């Protein structure tokens, strides 16, 4: 008899693994608006199925919590039940023998803390607060509420111009988002249950590339009202666009010599070609928007004069100042900020990094932008230094992968300590403290790095670029009565109106802090609607685009079609667009993957399709 035998893969285990993958897909496709109590109960049941049941906390404690959650959902429990659930979960957390039981208890406690009102509503009034007027996942997760299933259906039918018209109803910058949107809409795509989420941004890019010149809609009759928009970035342009369509006279005041904000001064042209941005801005301005560039509010024109000359003000100044690391030597020659570099690139100034060693500090999308830009500017070597692990970077994974493919070196788990300079005060190296990964930070969900017990590391550098975030230049606004929060952000209500100042609204990065283009667009859209109402009107933004009827299609699993890119060895030599876009065949096949869950599975949009706002 043999001492050892090889175990062939078990058929039962293979089925269990497939069930786990299907479960992962379902979790990934969970849309906003689900009942958090119901979700907690289902997660708890899954955890119970995974436990061995040998220890009392798991065998009895989790079962007891399960019973109580069932009672919250379906019975008429005593108000004290929430306290009992918490106490039981605490006992399980402290006494369970394995991570499965501990994690199960922590999930319950997290739900109790995060959804306290939902639990209380179930207990006290026997009803669920988990409802959403517009539950189609992609639409619900788009900050601007764009009708995504609608324009994908139009792309599938070969009507890209109509797709652009439909997008413009909620987002006046379809080209910008087609190239640079971080596509939060894909996160809960129901296609996850079948294979992979739809490439929504790729399909928008196809529509933009193939629609041709799509005329803007007609403006409403002039109202005689005037609005000043301070800031010509995505938020300011969006507010100006919709207010002009409503018949108001809009004037944009921009500090820089070109409009576009961080779309121009924060995103390199290899990601978003300047000619595409210029064309989109030109189309928006064709509605009759007046523009004044190179204007500083407070010096060239006072805030009080703007308030006196215009019926309403919308402040959308963005977050375009750099943040400091606070390390020794940061103000040395050869140390520049990411904002400074990207602004120079946006203004097409000549920058030469030929044969230089560049070190970038940071791990976000801006850090990746300057890393990849430095390569294109002729750098001999580019290193990106980040104090956490590469997988903990806040930059999109494809941006990090693209930078590495182009030759960048990612130095993870290296915390900057000081900048070494020569006798003339020029930066010559960055000294870092190697890190070791530690406990998870509850607030961010990422493990905290801590200093490793090893010597400091020296990284030679001719130029050091600081890319650790952006700040808001709110100096001078507090003196005119605007409330400034910690970090320099304006304090604004959810309707974008500033408290205690009549007729002044604010939105975008100057309120939320640095965020995405689509969030700035959403703020501009909301501000336009609320300014219109403040002025005594209720104009409606509509579209007459007729959508194709939904057709039931074959739901067999198939691969997601990703946008191809130019070869890394070629694209790193210039600032030409790195993405190639879809062919007609690719766009038709990818758009055909849409499940049309605005119809199938949900009926129509709960509350009706939003045809106007």
XYZ file of C-alpha atoms in Angstrom:
613
model
C 0.000 0.000 0.000
C 1.289 3.498 -0.834
C 2.134 5.807 2.031
C 0.709 8.890 0.267
C -1.835 9.340 -2.509
C -2.551 12.358 -4.703
C -5.991 13.806 -4.214
C -7.821 14.436 -7.484
C -9.981 17.597 -7.559
C -13.324 16.892 -5.955
C -16.380 17.453 -8.138
C -18.252 18.741 -5.095
C -15.476 21.229 -4.301
C -15.476 22.439 -7.917
C -19.201 23.142 -7.636
C -18.673 24.974 -4.329
C -15.978 27.126 -5.971
C -18.376 27.965 -8.818
C -21.040 28.886 -6.269
C -18.569 31.212 -4.560
C -17.789 32.906 -7.889
C -21.500 33.332 -8.585
C -21.952 34.762 -5.087
C -19.112 37.224 -5.696
C -20.799 38.357 -8.906
C -24.091 38.906 -7.117
C -22.420 40.947 -4.391
C -20.577 42.999 -7.032
C -23.873 43.671 -8.799
C -25.804 44.739 -5.687
C -27.427 48.080 -6.581
C -27.935 51.038 -4.229
C -31.262 51.091 -2.425
C -31.257 47.549 -1.021
C -32.547 47.042 2.514
C -29.456 47.122 4.763
C -31.127 44.924 7.407
C -31.966 42.280 4.814
C -28.411 42.480 3.440
C -26.949 42.076 6.948
C -29.114 39.005 7.531
C -28.021 37.400 4.281
C -24.339 38.091 4.933
C -24.734 36.629 8.417
C -26.341 33.473 6.990
C -23.406 33.083 4.604
C -20.959 33.468 7.494
C -22.878 30.872 9.506
C -22.598 28.407 6.618
C -18.814 28.913 6.611
C -18.231 28.286 10.326
C -17.289 24.885 11.723
C -19.773 25.329 14.585
C -17.402 23.924 17.203
C -17.262 26.989 19.450
C -20.296 28.259 21.353
C -20.085 31.898 20.059
C -20.453 30.773 16.442
C -22.821 27.851 16.968
C -25.223 29.577 19.362
C -24.356 33.297 19.219
C -24.617 33.739 15.445
C -27.789 31.654 15.354
C -29.312 33.895 18.035
C -28.376 37.057 16.097
C -29.919 35.490 12.989
C -33.188 34.906 14.851
C -33.280 38.484 16.137
C -32.601 39.960 12.668
C -35.462 37.841 11.295
C -37.664 39.296 14.033
C -36.610 42.868 13.121
C -37.546 42.216 9.490
C -40.725 40.187 9.868
C -42.009 40.408 13.450
C -43.078 43.041 15.940
C -40.040 43.180 18.209
C -39.535 45.053 21.440
C -37.449 48.262 20.977
C -34.769 46.707 23.196
C -33.965 44.141 20.488
C -31.341 46.373 18.868
C -29.475 46.606 22.167
C -29.625 42.811 22.507
C -28.310 42.324 18.961
C -25.404 44.640 19.713
C -24.582 42.948 23.017
C -24.692 39.476 21.483
C -22.520 40.557 18.557
C -19.984 42.059 20.983
C -19.790 38.784 22.902
C -19.248 36.832 19.662
C -16.608 39.327 18.531
C -14.650 38.991 21.771
C -14.989 35.217 22.307
C -15.173 33.470 18.893
C -12.267 31.130 18.209
C -11.745 31.988 14.530
C -11.787 34.910 12.097
C -15.056 33.762 10.491
C -17.062 34.253 13.682
C -15.292 37.488 14.588
C -15.831 38.930 11.110
C -19.508 37.913 11.127
C -20.049 39.780 14.406
C -18.186 42.827 13.097
C -20.417 42.871 9.991
C -23.497 42.973 12.212
C -22.034 45.763 14.368
C -21.023 47.749 11.295
C -24.608 47.555 10.002
C -26.079 48.604 13.348
C -23.838 51.668 13.470
C -24.038 52.628 9.798
C -27.768 52.080 9.311
C -29.152 52.952 12.733
C -32.155 54.820 11.310
C -33.067 51.893 9.018
C -33.028 49.439 11.940
C -35.102 51.785 14.108
C -37.609 52.294 11.275
C -38.098 48.522 11.004
C -38.504 48.119 14.762
C -40.699 51.155 15.473
C -42.765 51.495 12.284
C -42.373 48.057 10.626
C -41.315 49.514 7.290
C -38.149 49.740 5.224
C -36.381 52.977 4.335
C -34.240 51.221 1.701
C -35.922 52.570 -1.420
C -34.636 54.413 -4.454
C -36.672 56.391 -6.951
C -34.337 55.370 -9.744
C -32.953 51.915 -8.985
C -31.211 51.109 -12.281
C -27.684 50.619 -10.869
C -25.665 52.465 -13.516
C -27.979 55.489 -13.458
C -28.153 55.540 -9.661
C -24.348 55.523 -9.412
C -23.805 58.224 -12.039
C -23.541 61.491 -10.052
C -25.220 63.372 -12.909
C -27.976 60.759 -13.370
C -27.294 60.224 -17.086
C -29.700 57.829 -18.855
C -27.022 55.197 -19.493
C -29.225 52.300 -20.695
C -30.865 54.743 -23.096
C -27.695 55.942 -24.812
C -26.214 52.429 -24.913
C -29.369 51.272 -26.743
C -28.920 54.162 -29.196
C -25.282 53.180 -29.816
C -26.391 49.606 -30.428
C -28.905 50.837 -32.997
C -26.258 52.918 -34.805
C -27.525 56.334 -33.634
C -24.472 57.958 -31.981
C -25.700 61.537 -32.575
C -28.926 60.785 -30.703
C -26.845 59.188 -27.939
C -24.971 62.506 -27.541
C -28.257 64.448 -27.438
C -29.550 62.155 -24.704
C -26.340 62.447 -22.675
C -26.365 66.260 -22.924
C -29.712 66.379 -21.149
C -27.845 65.574 -17.929
C -24.183 66.069 -18.842
C -23.091 68.848 -21.234
C -19.555 67.431 -21.466
C -19.980 63.973 -23.044
C -16.582 64.115 -24.778
C -14.769 64.934 -21.559
C -16.372 62.059 -19.682
C -15.849 59.709 -22.637
C -12.106 60.166 -22.253
C -11.491 60.713 -18.542
C -14.504 59.682 -16.435
C -13.682 57.190 -13.676
C -16.934 55.401 -14.604
C -18.494 54.807 -11.150
C -21.556 53.634 -13.117
C -19.798 50.333 -13.898
C -19.320 49.383 -10.237
C -22.755 47.749 -9.809
C -23.570 46.836 -13.416
C -26.019 43.897 -13.353
C -24.033 42.273 -16.151
C -21.637 41.285 -13.352
C -24.033 38.438 -12.622
C -23.387 36.989 -16.082
C -19.743 37.837 -16.786
C -18.253 41.349 -16.479
C -19.650 44.897 -16.259
C -20.350 46.768 -19.470
C -17.618 49.071 -20.753
C -19.836 52.116 -20.362
C -17.114 54.716 -20.841
C -15.884 52.907 -23.950
C -19.364 53.071 -25.481
C -19.639 56.782 -24.676
C -16.264 57.275 -26.346
C -17.583 55.514 -29.457
C -20.646 57.785 -29.529
C -18.442 60.893 -29.221
C -16.037 59.718 -31.928
C -18.775 58.836 -34.438
C -21.538 61.401 -33.788
C -19.994 64.224 -35.818
C -21.018 67.815 -35.074
C -24.211 67.554 -33.021
C -26.007 70.944 -32.827
C -26.902 72.278 -29.400
C -30.621 72.591 -28.490
C -32.429 75.909 -28.741
C -32.378 78.192 -25.715
C -35.557 79.295 -23.960
C -36.829 82.852 -24.299
C -34.568 85.427 -22.562
C -35.542 85.960 -18.932
C -33.686 89.234 -18.394
C -31.756 87.692 -15.507
C -27.960 87.573 -15.385
C -25.659 85.111 -13.616
C -21.908 85.290 -13.022
C -20.076 81.963 -12.917
C -16.680 82.134 -11.213
C -14.524 79.324 -12.579
C -14.469 77.852 -16.063
C -13.888 74.211 -15.168
C -16.379 71.342 -15.648
C -18.666 72.564 -12.852
C -18.742 76.179 -14.030
C -19.212 75.204 -17.680
C -22.073 72.848 -16.759
C -23.912 75.468 -14.713
C -23.389 78.068 -17.452
C -24.660 75.638 -20.108
C -27.942 74.775 -18.411
C -28.621 78.317 -17.194
C -28.139 79.587 -20.748
C -30.527 76.929 -22.091
C -33.038 78.235 -19.544
C -32.826 81.709 -21.079
C -30.590 83.454 -18.534
C -27.591 85.578 -19.500
C -24.405 83.946 -18.193
C -20.880 85.340 -17.897
C -17.918 83.131 -16.917
C -14.917 84.601 -15.081
C -11.793 82.429 -15.294
C -8.467 83.010 -13.546
C -6.351 81.262 -16.210
C -6.005 82.154 -19.864
C -8.017 79.131 -21.045
C -11.259 77.489 -19.905
C -11.386 73.874 -18.842
C -10.120 73.939 -15.260
C -8.502 70.694 -14.182
C -9.592 69.055 -17.444
C -6.937 71.253 -19.067
C -4.566 71.976 -16.203
C -4.754 68.663 -14.391
C -5.147 66.001 -17.085
C -2.418 65.544 -19.728
C -3.362 65.502 -23.403
C -2.306 61.856 -23.833
C -5.421 61.044 -21.796
C -7.630 63.845 -23.086
C -6.607 65.470 -26.387
C -6.695 69.274 -26.228
C -8.456 69.570 -29.582
C -11.367 67.477 -28.234
C -11.607 69.654 -25.104
C -11.426 72.869 -27.139
C -14.126 71.636 -29.516
C -16.474 70.758 -26.651
C -15.954 74.102 -24.920
C -16.498 75.936 -28.217
C -19.796 74.074 -28.682
C -20.987 75.100 -25.191
C -19.990 78.741 -25.694
C -21.860 78.817 -29.022
C -25.065 79.153 -26.984
C -24.064 82.761 -26.281
C -22.093 82.516 -23.037
C -19.789 85.473 -22.367
C -16.262 84.692 -21.111
C -13.590 86.757 -19.337
C -10.251 84.982 -18.820
C -7.179 86.061 -16.821
C -9.492 87.579 -14.210
C -8.834 87.257 -10.483
C -11.808 87.805 -8.218
C -10.740 90.140 -5.441
C -8.018 91.930 -7.403
C -9.246 92.495 -10.969
C -12.883 92.639 -9.905
C -14.346 92.621 -6.412
C -16.813 90.068 -5.085
C -19.138 92.907 -4.040
C -19.153 94.293 -7.593
C -20.151 90.900 -8.954
C -22.987 90.666 -6.442
C -24.144 94.151 -7.410
C -23.924 93.600 -11.187
C -25.506 90.129 -11.402
C -28.716 88.596 -10.094
C -26.940 85.420 -8.936
C -23.422 84.087 -8.502
C -22.145 80.532 -8.860
C -18.709 79.834 -7.390
C -16.913 76.869 -8.922
C -13.233 77.680 -8.436
C -12.081 74.071 -8.097
C -9.076 72.790 -6.160
C -5.998 73.929 -8.063
C -3.431 74.696 -5.393
C -0.782 72.211 -4.329
C -0.425 70.539 -0.945
C 2.855 70.193 0.911
C 4.380 67.073 2.448
C 6.054 68.969 5.280
C 9.384 67.161 4.886
C 12.773 68.858 5.205
C 14.085 70.405 1.974
C 10.676 70.646 0.276
C 11.316 74.262 -0.765
C 14.646 73.481 -2.457
C 15.424 74.204 -6.108
C 14.330 71.353 -8.325
C 11.289 70.517 -6.167
C 8.016 71.313 -7.923
C 4.358 70.490 -7.363
C 2.277 68.279 -9.638
C -0.204 71.144 -10.048
C 2.608 73.438 -11.222
C 3.906 70.900 -13.765
C 0.487 70.019 -15.156
C -0.447 73.701 -15.412
C 2.696 74.380 -17.453
C 1.839 71.440 -19.723
C -1.739 72.730 -20.052
C -0.455 76.148 -21.127
C 1.878 74.386 -23.605
C 5.031 75.763 -22.004
C 8.312 74.119 -22.960
C 9.557 71.675 -20.310
C 12.708 69.596 -20.747
C 13.400 66.596 -18.518
C 15.824 65.031 -20.986
C 18.361 62.713 -19.316
C 17.114 63.672 -15.833
C 16.155 61.382 -12.959
C 12.660 62.290 -11.757
C 11.125 61.229 -8.443
C 7.361 61.616 -7.921
C 5.891 61.511 -4.402
C 2.275 60.282 -4.255
C -0.021 57.421 -5.196
C -3.135 58.982 -6.740
C -4.228 59.609 -10.303
C -2.414 62.961 -10.340
C 0.811 61.205 -9.317
C 0.354 58.811 -12.226
C -0.345 61.724 -14.591
C 2.901 63.492 -13.720
C 4.841 60.208 -13.708
C 3.715 59.383 -17.240
C 4.136 63.000 -18.360
C 7.732 63.048 -17.077
C 8.480 60.004 -19.222
C 7.112 61.830 -22.268
C 9.213 64.884 -21.428
C 12.388 62.870 -21.935
C 13.301 61.748 -18.409
C 16.029 59.125 -18.163
C 14.376 57.476 -15.157
C 11.085 58.113 -13.343
C 10.358 56.683 -9.897
C 7.018 57.025 -8.098
C 7.441 56.837 -4.318
C 4.438 55.804 -2.222
C 4.290 55.024 1.496
C 1.694 52.247 1.173
C 1.538 49.102 -0.972
C 0.946 49.354 -4.711
C -2.491 47.726 -4.339
C -3.424 50.457 -1.828
C -2.795 53.279 -4.309
C -5.825 55.490 -4.878
C -4.926 55.778 -8.571
C -6.926 53.645 -10.981
C -5.246 50.272 -11.483
C -5.044 50.765 -15.263
C -3.175 54.050 -14.737
C -0.574 52.364 -12.522
C -0.215 49.463 -14.954
C 0.136 51.911 -17.851
C 2.875 53.850 -16.061
C 4.836 50.666 -15.325
C 4.449 49.505 -18.937
C 5.938 52.826 -20.089
C 8.992 52.340 -17.893
C 8.151 53.980 -14.575
C 9.367 52.379 -11.358
C 6.863 52.211 -8.500
C 8.661 52.335 -5.137
C 5.982 51.196 -2.717
C 6.254 51.126 1.088
C 8.695 54.056 1.066
C 7.786 57.050 3.261
C 9.550 60.324 2.287
C 11.685 61.681 5.135
C 13.790 64.528 3.716
C 15.183 65.987 0.502
C 18.962 66.137 0.174
C 20.459 69.224 -1.493
C 23.875 70.223 -2.788
C 25.865 73.344 -1.820
C 23.867 75.447 -4.299
C 20.535 74.400 -2.763
C 19.536 72.071 -5.609
C 17.703 68.833 -4.788
C 19.895 65.807 -5.487
C 18.077 62.946 -3.716
C 15.028 61.879 -1.745
C 15.605 59.972 1.484
C 12.857 57.550 2.468
C 12.055 55.335 5.433
C 11.100 51.815 4.275
C 7.747 50.738 5.713
C 6.170 47.499 6.802
C 2.442 47.033 6.469
C 0.434 47.078 9.692
C -3.141 47.017 10.966
C -6.086 48.068 8.830
C -7.246 51.659 9.270
C -11.027 51.412 9.962
C -11.692 54.795 8.346
C -10.074 53.969 4.991
C -10.149 50.177 4.946
C -6.457 50.140 3.995
C -3.625 48.724 6.135
C -1.528 51.381 7.865
C 2.170 51.397 7.016
C 4.626 51.666 9.907
C 8.376 52.280 9.866
C 10.419 49.145 9.290
C 13.522 48.520 11.378
C 15.922 49.065 8.455
C 18.143 52.020 7.437
C 16.887 54.968 5.384
C 17.030 54.617 1.605
C 18.520 57.219 -0.761
C 16.862 57.721 -4.167
C 18.913 60.007 -6.490
C 16.905 62.755 -8.200
C 17.416 65.796 -10.420
C 13.771 66.855 -10.042
C 11.307 65.905 -7.303
C 7.584 66.319 -7.985
C 5.142 66.530 -5.062
C 1.788 64.934 -5.911
C 0.092 64.392 -2.551
C -3.174 66.189 -3.268
C -4.699 69.545 -4.146
C -6.021 72.345 -2.024
C -8.621 75.092 -2.471
C -7.523 78.683 -2.929
C -10.236 80.276 -0.795
C -8.162 83.212 0.436
C -10.173 86.426 0.371
C -13.597 84.774 0.236
C -13.966 84.559 4.027
C -13.625 88.344 4.250
C -16.775 88.779 2.134
C -18.899 86.599 4.404
C -18.438 83.155 2.903
C -18.090 80.454 5.556
C -14.921 78.422 5.065
C -14.593 74.933 6.487
C -11.443 73.160 7.593
C -9.239 72.581 4.574
C -10.457 75.720 2.819
C -13.705 74.295 1.420
C -16.788 76.525 1.166
C -19.684 75.650 3.429
C -22.690 75.147 1.134
C -26.093 73.556 1.585
C -27.037 70.398 -0.329
C -28.906 72.629 -2.803
C -25.529 74.389 -3.472
C -26.714 77.679 -1.903
C -24.370 79.383 0.554
C -25.880 80.035 3.989
C -26.487 83.648 5.053
C -25.577 85.085 1.616
C -28.491 85.769 -0.689
C -28.124 84.759 -4.328
C -24.713 83.049 -4.037
C -24.286 79.368 -4.803
C -21.198 77.130 -4.833
C -20.349 73.602 -5.937
C -17.697 71.209 -7.140
C -14.216 70.820 -5.687
C -14.375 74.103 -3.755
C -17.161 72.540 -1.643
C -16.369 68.813 -1.627
C -12.592 68.977 -1.932
C -10.784 67.410 -4.909
C -13.159 65.031 -6.672
C -13.951 63.797 -10.181
C -15.080 65.647 -13.295
C -18.494 63.968 -13.278
C -19.111 65.102 -9.679
C -18.294 68.686 -10.638
C -20.703 68.370 -13.590
C -23.418 67.057 -11.261
C -22.878 70.027 -8.927
C -23.154 72.448 -11.872
C -26.379 70.789 -13.002
C -27.883 70.986 -9.494
C -26.796 74.609 -9.117
C -28.396 75.578 -12.440
C -31.748 74.082 -11.403
C -31.666 75.748 -7.985
C -30.505 79.141 -9.299
C -33.328 79.038 -11.869
C -35.836 78.354 -9.110
C -34.292 81.017 -6.843
C -34.842 83.552 -9.638
C -38.515 82.631 -9.765
C -38.579 80.233 -12.701
C -38.976 76.492 -13.227
C -37.540 75.779 -16.651
C -37.376 72.163 -17.759
C -34.424 70.565 -19.523
C -35.789 67.932 -21.903
C -34.867 65.908 -24.954
C -37.014 64.587 -27.779
C -34.810 61.554 -28.473
C -36.932 58.417 -28.917
C -35.311 55.320 -27.445
C -35.271 51.935 -29.181
C -37.626 49.408 -27.587
C -35.847 46.831 -25.439
C -35.310 43.464 -27.079
C -34.671 40.274 -25.139
C -31.288 38.888 -26.163
C -29.192 35.794 -25.627
C -27.697 36.032 -22.142
C -24.814 33.609 -22.620
C -21.639 34.725 -20.857
C -19.132 36.445 -23.110
C -16.048 38.574 -22.710
C -16.057 42.319 -22.065
C -14.463 44.268 -24.923
C -11.848 46.643 -23.558
C -10.537 49.693 -25.399
C -7.155 49.018 -26.933
C -4.149 51.301 -26.434
C -1.173 52.249 -28.529
C 1.940 50.211 -27.881
C 3.751 51.397 -24.720
C 7.093 51.732 -26.514
C 5.509 54.200 -28.968
C 2.987 56.097 -26.849
C 5.565 57.098 -24.221
C 7.378 59.202 -26.833
C 4.591 61.771 -27.300
C 1.458 63.316 -25.836
C -0.891 61.887 -28.479
C -3.972 60.054 -27.173
C -3.051 56.606 -25.881
C -6.502 55.023 -26.402
C -7.680 53.816 -29.808
C -11.463 53.669 -29.331
C -13.967 51.069 -30.520
C -14.547 49.920 -34.074
C -18.168 49.684 -35.280
C -18.118 45.933 -34.716
C -16.709 46.233 -31.183
C -19.239 48.918 -30.194
C -22.149 46.872 -31.533
C -21.069 43.722 -29.698
C -20.303 45.501 -26.410
C -23.532 47.534 -26.403
C -25.380 44.292 -27.161
C -24.269 42.967 -23.770
C -26.504 45.498 -21.989
C -29.242 43.706 -20.056
C -31.553 46.748 -20.352
C -32.367 46.440 -16.678
C -34.240 49.717 -17.066
C -36.871 47.348 -18.499
C -36.157 43.680 -17.854
C -35.956 42.754 -14.190
C -37.097 46.124 -12.891
C -40.018 46.882 -15.169
C -39.515 50.501 -16.207
C -37.554 52.932 -14.045
C -39.217 52.958 -10.642
C -40.981 56.297 -10.640
C -40.703 56.563 -14.432
C -37.849 57.395 -16.787
C -36.504 60.883 -16.061
C -37.372 62.585 -19.337
C -36.986 66.106 -17.967
C -35.603 67.928 -14.947
